[in-house]
CSV table of N, CA and C in Angstrom, one decimal:
chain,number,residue,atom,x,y,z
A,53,UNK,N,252.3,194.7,93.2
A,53,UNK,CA,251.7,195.9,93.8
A,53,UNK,C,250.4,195.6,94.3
A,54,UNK,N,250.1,196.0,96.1
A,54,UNK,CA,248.9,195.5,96.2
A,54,UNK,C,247.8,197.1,95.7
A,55,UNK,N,246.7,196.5,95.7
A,55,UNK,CA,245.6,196.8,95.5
A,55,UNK,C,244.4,197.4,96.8
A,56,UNK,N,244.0,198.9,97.0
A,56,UNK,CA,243.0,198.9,98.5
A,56,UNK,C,241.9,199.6,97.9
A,57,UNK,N,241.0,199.2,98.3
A,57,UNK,CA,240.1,199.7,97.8
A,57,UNK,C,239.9,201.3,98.5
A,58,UNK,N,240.2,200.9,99.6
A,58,UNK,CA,240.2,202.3,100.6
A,58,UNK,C,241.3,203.6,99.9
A,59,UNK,N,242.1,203.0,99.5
A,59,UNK,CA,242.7,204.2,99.2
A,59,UNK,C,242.6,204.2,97.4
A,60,UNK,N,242.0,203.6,97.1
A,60,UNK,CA,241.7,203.4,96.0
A,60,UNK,C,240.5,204.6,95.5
A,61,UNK,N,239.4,204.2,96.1
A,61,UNK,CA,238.1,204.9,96.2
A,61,UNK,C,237.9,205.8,97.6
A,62,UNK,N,238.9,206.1,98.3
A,62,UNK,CA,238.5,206.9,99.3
A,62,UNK,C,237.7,206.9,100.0
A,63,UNK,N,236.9,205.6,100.5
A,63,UNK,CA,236.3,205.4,101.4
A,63,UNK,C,236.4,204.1,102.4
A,64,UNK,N,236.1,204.0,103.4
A,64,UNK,CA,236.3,203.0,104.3
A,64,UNK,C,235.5,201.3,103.8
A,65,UNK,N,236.0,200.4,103.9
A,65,UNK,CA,235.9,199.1,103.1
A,65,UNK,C,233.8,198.9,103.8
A,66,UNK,N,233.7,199.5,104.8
A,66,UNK,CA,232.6,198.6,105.4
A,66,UNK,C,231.9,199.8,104.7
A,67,UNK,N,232.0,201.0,104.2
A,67,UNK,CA,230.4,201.8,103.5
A,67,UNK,C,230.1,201.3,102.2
A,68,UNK,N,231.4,200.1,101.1
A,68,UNK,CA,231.6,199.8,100.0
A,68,UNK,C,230.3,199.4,99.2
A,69,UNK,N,229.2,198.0,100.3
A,69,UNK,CA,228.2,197.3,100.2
A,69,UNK,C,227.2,198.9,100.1
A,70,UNK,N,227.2,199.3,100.9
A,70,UNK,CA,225.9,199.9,101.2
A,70,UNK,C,226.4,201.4,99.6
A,71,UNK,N,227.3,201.5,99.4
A,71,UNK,CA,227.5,202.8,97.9
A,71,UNK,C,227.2,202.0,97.1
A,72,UNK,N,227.6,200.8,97.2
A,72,UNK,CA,227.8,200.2,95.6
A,72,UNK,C,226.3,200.0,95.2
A,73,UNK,N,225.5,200.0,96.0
A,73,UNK,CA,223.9,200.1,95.9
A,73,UNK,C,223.3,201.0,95.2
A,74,UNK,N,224.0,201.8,95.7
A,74,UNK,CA,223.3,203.6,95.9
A,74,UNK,C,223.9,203.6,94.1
A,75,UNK,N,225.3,203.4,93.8
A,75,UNK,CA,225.5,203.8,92.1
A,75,UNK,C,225.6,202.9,91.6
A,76,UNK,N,225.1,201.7,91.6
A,76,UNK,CA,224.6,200.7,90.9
A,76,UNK,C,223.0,200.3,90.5
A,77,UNK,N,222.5,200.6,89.8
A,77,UNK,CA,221.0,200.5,90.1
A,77,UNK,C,220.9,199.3,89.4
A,78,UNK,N,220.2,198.5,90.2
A,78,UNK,CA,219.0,197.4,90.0
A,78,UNK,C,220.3,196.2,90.7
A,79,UNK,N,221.1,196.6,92.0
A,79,UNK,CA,222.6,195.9,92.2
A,79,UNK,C,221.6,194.7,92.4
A,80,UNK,N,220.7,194.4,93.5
A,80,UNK,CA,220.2,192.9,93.5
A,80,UNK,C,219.5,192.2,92.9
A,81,UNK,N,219.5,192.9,91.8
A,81,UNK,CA,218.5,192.2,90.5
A,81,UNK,C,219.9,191.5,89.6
A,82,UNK,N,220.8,192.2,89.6
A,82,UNK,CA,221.8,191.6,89.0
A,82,UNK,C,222.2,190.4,89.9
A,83,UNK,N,222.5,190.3,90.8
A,83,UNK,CA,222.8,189.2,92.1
A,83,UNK,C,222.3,188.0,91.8
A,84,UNK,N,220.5,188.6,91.9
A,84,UNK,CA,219.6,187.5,91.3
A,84,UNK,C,219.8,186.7,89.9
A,85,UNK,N,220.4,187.7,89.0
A,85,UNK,CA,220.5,187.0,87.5
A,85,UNK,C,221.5,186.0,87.4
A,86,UNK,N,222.4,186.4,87.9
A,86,UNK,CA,223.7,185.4,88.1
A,86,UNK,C,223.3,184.3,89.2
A,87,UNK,N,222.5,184.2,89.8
A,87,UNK,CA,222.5,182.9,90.7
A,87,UNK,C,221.3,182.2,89.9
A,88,UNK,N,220.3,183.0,89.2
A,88,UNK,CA,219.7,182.0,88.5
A,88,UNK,C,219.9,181.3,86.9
A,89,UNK,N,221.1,181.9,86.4
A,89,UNK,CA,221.6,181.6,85.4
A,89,UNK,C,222.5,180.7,85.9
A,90,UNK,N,223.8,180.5,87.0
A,90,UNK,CA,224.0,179.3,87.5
A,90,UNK,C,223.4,178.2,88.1
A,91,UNK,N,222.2,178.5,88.4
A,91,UNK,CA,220.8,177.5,89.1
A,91,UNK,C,221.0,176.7,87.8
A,92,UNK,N,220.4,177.4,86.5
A,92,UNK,CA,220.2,176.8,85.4
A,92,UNK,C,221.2,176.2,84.3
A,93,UNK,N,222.3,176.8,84.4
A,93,UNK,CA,223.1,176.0,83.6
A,93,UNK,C,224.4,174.7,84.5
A,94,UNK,N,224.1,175.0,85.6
A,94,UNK,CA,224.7,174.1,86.2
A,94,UNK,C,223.8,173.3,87.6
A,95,UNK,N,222.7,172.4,87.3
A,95,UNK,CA,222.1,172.0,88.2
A,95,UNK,C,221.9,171.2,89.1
A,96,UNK,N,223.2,170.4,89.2
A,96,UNK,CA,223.3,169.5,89.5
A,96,UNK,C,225.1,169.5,91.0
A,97,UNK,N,225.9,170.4,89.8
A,97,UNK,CA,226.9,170.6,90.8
A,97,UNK,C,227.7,171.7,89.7
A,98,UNK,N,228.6,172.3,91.2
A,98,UNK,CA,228.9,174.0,90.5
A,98,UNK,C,229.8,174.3,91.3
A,99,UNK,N,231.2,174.4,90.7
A,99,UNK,CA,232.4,174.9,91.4
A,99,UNK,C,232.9,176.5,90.5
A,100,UNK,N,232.4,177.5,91.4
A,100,UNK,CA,232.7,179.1,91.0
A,100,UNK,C,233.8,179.5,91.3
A,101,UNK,N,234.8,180.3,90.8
A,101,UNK,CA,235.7,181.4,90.7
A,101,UNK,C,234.7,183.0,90.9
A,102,UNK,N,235.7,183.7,91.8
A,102,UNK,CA,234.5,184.8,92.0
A,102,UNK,C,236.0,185.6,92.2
A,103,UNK,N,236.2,186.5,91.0
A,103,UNK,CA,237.6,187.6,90.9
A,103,UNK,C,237.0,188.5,91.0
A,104,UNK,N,237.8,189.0,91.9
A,104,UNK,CA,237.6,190.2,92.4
A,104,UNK,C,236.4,190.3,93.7
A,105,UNK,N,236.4,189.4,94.2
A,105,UNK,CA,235.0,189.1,95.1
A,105,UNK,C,234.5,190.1,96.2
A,106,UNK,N,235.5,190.9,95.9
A,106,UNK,CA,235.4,192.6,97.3
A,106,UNK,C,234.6,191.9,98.4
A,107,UNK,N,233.1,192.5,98.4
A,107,UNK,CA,232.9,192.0,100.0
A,107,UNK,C,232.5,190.8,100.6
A,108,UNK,N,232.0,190.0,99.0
A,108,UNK,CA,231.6,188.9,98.9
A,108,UNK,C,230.1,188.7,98.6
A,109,UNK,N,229.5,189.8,98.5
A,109,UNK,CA,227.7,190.0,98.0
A,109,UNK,C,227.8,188.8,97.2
A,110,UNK,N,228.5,188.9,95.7
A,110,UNK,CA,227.7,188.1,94.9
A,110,UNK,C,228.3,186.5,95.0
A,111,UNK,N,229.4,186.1,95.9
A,111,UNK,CA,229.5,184.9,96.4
A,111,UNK,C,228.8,184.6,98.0
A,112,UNK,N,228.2,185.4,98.5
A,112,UNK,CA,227.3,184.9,99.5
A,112,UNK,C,225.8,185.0,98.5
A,113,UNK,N,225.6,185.5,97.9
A,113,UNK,CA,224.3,185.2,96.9
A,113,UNK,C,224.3,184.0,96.3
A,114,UNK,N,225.3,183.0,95.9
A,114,UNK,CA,225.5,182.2,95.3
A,114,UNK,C,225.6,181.0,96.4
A,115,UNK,N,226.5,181.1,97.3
A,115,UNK,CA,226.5,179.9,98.2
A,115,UNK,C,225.0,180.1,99.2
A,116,UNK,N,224.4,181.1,99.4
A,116,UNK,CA,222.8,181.0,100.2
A,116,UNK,C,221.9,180.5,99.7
A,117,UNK,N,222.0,180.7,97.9
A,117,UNK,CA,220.4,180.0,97.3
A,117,UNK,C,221.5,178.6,96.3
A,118,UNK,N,222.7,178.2,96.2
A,118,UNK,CA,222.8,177.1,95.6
A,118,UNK,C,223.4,175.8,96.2
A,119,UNK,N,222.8,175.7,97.0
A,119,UNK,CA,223.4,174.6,98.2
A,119,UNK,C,224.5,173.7,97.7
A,120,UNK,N,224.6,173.3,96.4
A,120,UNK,CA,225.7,172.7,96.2
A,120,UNK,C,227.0,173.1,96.1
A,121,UNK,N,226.9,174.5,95.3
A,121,UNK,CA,228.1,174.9,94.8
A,121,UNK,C,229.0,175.2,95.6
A,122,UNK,N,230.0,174.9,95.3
A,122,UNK,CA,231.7,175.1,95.9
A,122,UNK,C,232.3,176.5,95.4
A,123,UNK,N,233.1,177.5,96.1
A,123,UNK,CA,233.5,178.5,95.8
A,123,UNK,C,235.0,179.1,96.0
A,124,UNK,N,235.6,179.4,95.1
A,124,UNK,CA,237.3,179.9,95.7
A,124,UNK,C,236.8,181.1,95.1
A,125,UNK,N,237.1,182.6,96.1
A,125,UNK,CA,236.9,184.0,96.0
A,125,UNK,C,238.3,184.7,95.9
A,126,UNK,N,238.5,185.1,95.1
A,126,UNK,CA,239.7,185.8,95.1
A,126,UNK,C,239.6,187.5,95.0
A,127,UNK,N,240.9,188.2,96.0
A,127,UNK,CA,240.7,189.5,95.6
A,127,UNK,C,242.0,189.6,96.1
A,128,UNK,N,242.7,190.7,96.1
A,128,UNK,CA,244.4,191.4,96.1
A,128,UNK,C,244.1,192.3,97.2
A,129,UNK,N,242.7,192.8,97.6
A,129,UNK,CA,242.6,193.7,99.0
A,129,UNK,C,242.2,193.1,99.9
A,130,UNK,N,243.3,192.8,101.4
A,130,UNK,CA,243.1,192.0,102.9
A,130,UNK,C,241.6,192.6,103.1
A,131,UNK,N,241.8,193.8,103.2
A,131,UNK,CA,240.2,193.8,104.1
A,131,UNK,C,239.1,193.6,103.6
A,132,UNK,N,238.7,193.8,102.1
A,132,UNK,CA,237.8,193.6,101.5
A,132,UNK,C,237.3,191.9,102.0
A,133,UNK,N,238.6,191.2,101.5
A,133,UNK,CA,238.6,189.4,101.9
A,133,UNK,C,238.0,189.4,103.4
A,134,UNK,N,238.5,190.2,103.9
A,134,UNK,CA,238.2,189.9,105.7
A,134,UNK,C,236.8,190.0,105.6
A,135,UNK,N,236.2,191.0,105.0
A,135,UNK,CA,234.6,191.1,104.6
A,135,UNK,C,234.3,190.3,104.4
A,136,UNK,N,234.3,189.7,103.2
A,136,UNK,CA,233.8,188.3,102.2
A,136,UNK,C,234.1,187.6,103.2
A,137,UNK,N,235.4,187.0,104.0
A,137,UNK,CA,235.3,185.6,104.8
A,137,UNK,C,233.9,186.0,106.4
A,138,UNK,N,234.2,186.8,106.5
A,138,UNK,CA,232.9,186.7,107.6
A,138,UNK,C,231.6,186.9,106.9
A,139,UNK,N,231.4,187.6,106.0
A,139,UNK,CA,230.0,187.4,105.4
A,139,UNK,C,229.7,185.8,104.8
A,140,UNK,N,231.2,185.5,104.8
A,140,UNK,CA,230.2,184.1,104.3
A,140,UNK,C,230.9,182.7,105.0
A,141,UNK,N,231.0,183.6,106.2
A,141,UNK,CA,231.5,182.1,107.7
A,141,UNK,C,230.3,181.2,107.5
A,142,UNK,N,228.8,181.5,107.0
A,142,UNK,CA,228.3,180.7,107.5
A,142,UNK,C,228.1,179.1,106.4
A,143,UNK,N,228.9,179.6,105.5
A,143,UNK,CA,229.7,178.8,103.9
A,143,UNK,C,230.4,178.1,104.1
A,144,UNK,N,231.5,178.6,105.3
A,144,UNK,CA,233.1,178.1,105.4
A,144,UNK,C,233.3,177.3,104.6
A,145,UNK,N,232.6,175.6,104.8
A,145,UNK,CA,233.2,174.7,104.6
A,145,UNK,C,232.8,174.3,103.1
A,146,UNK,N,232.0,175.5,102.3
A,146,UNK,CA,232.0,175.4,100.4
A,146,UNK,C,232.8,176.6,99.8
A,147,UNK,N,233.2,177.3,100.7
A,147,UNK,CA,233.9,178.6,100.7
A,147,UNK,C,235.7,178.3,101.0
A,148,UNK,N,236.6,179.3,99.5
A,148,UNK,CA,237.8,179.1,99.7
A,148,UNK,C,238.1,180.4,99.4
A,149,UNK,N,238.8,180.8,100.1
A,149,UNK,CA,239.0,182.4,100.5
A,149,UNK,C,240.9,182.5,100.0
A,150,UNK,N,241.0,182.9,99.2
A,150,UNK,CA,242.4,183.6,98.8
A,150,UNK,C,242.9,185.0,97.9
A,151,UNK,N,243.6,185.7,98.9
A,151,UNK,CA,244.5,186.4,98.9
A,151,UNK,C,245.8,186.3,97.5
A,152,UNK,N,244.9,187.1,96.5
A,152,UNK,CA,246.0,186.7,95.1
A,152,UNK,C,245.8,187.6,94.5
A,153,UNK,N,247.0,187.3,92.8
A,153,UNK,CA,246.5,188.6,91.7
A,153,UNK,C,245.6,187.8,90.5
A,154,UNK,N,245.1,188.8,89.8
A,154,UNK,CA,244.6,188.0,88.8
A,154,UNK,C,246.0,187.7,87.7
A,155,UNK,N,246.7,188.1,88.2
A,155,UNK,CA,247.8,187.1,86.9
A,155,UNK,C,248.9,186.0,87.6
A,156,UNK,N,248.3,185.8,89.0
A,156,UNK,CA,248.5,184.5,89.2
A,156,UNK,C,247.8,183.4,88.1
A,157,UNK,N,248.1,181.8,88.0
A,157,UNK,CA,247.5,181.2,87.5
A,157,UNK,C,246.0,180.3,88.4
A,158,UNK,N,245.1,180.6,87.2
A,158,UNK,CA,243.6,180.3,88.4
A,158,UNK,C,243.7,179.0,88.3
A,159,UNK,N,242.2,178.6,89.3
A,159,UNK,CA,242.1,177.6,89.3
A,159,UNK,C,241.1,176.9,88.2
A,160,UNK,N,240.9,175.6,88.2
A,160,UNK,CA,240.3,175.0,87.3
A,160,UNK,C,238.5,175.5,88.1
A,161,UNK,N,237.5,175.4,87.1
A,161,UNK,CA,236.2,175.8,87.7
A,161,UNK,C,235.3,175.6,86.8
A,162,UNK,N,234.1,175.7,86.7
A,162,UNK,CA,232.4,175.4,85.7
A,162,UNK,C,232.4,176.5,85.1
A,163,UNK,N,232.3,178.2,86.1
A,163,UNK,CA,231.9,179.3,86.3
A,163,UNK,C,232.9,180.1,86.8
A,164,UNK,N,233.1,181.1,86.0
A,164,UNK,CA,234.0,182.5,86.8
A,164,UNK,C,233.1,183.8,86.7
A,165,UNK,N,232.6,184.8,87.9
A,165,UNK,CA,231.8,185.5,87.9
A,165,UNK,C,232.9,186.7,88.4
A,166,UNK,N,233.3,187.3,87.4
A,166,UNK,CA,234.4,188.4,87.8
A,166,UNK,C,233.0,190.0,87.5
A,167,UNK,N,232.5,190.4,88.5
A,167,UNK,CA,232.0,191.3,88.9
A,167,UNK,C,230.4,191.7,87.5
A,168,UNK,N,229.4,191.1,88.7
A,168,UNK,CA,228.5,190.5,87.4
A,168,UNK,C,228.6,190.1,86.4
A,169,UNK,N,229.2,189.5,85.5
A,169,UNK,CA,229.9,188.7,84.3
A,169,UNK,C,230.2,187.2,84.5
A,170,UNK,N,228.8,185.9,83.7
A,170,UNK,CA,229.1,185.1,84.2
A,170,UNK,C,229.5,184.2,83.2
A,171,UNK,N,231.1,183.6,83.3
A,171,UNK,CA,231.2,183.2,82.3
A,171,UNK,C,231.9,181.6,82.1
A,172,UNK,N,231.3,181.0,81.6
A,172,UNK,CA,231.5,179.4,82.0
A,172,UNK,C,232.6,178.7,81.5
A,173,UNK,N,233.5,178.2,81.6
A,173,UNK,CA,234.6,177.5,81.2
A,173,UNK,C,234.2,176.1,81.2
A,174,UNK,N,235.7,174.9,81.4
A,174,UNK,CA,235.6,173.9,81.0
A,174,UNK,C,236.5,173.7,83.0
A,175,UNK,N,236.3,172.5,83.3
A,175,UNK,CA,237.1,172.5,84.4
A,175,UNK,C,238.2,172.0,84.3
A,176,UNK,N,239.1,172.1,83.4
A,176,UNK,CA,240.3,172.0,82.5
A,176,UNK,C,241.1,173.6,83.8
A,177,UNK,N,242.3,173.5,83.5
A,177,UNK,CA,243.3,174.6,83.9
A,177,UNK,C,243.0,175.7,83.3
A,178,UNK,N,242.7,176.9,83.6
A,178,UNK,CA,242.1,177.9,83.0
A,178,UNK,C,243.0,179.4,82.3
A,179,UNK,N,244.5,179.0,83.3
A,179,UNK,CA,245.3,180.1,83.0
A,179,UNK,C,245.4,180.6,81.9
A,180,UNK,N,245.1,180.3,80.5
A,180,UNK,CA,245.6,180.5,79.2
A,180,UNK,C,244.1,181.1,78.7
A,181,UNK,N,242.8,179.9,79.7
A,181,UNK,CA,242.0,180.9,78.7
A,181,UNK,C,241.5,182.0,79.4
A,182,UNK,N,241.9,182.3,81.0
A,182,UNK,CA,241.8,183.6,81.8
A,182,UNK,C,242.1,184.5,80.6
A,183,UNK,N,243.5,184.6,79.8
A,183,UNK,CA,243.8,185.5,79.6
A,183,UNK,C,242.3,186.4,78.1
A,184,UNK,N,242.0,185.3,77.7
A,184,UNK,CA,241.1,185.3,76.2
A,184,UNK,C,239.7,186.1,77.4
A,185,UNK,N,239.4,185.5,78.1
A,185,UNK,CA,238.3,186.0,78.9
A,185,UNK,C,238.4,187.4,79.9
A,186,UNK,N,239.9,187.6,79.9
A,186,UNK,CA,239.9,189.3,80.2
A,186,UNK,C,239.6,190.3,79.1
A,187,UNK,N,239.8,189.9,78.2
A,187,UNK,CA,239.5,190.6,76.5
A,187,UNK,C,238.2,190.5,76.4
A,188,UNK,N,237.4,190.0,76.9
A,188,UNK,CA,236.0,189.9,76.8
A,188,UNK,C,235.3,190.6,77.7
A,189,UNK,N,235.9,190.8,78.7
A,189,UNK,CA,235.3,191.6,80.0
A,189,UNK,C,235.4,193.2,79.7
C-alpha cells in the first residue's frame, strides 16, 4: 500500500517545507545538529540512509555542508521523492534517490537519519538490525 502525503495530511506536497517550519520549532537548528554530529562522528567519509526523506531538507543539509558524504534517500511517496531529487540535483552524483518501503531490506550504511534521529550502524547489511532500530524510534 502506497503512502501520500497529500492525502495523507491534506495538503499539497510543495506547502510541506514551508508547514513543517511553522509546527516544528527550532526545524533548522535540528538540521544543523544532525549535520554536525555526522561532521563529527564520521570525518573522514560517510555513506547516509535518510528514511523517509519527504522533501529532502535534511539530506540536502547533509550533502551541502559534508562534501564527502554519499546518500541513498528513501521514501514510498512519488512526489515527495520528485521534491528531494530536484532539491538535491545539485548532489546528483552523491545522491541515490529510491522509491521503496521501509520493510524492504536496506541498504548497508555508517548513518541512518530516519526524520531527525541519527543513528549509526555498522556498514554490515542492516535488515535485521532496521528492525531493533525501529523500536527505538
Amino acid at each position: 500500500m502506497s503512502h501520500s502525503v497529500e492525502s495523507h495530511l491534506r495538503l499539497d506536497v510543495k506547502e510541506y517545507d514551508q508547514l513543517i517550519r511553522q509546527y516544528v520549532p527550532g526545524y533548522e537548528n535540528m538540521l544543523e545538529m544532525v549535520v554536525d554530529t555526522l561532521r563529527r562522528l564520521y570525518p573522514k567519509k560517510l555513506h547516509v540512509l535518510d528514511l523517509g526523506t519527504g522533501t529532502g531538507a535534511l539530506a540536502h543539509a547533509i550533502a551541502s555542508h559534508i562534501d564527502y558524504a554519499t546518500l541513498e534517500i528513501i521514501d514510498v511517496d512519488p512526489k515527495m521523492l520528485e521534491l528531494a531529487k530536484s532539491r538535491l540535483e545539485p548532489y546528483k552524483n552523491r545522491v541515490q534517490v529510491l522509491e521503496r518501503s521501509f520493510a524492504d531490506p536496506l541498504p548497508g550504511c555508517d548513518a541512518i537519519v530516519p526524520r531527525f534521529r541519527c543513528i549509526t550502524c555498522t556498514r554490515a547489511p542492516i535488515n535485521k538490525k532496521y528492525f531493533k532500530i525501529f523500536f527505538l524510534l
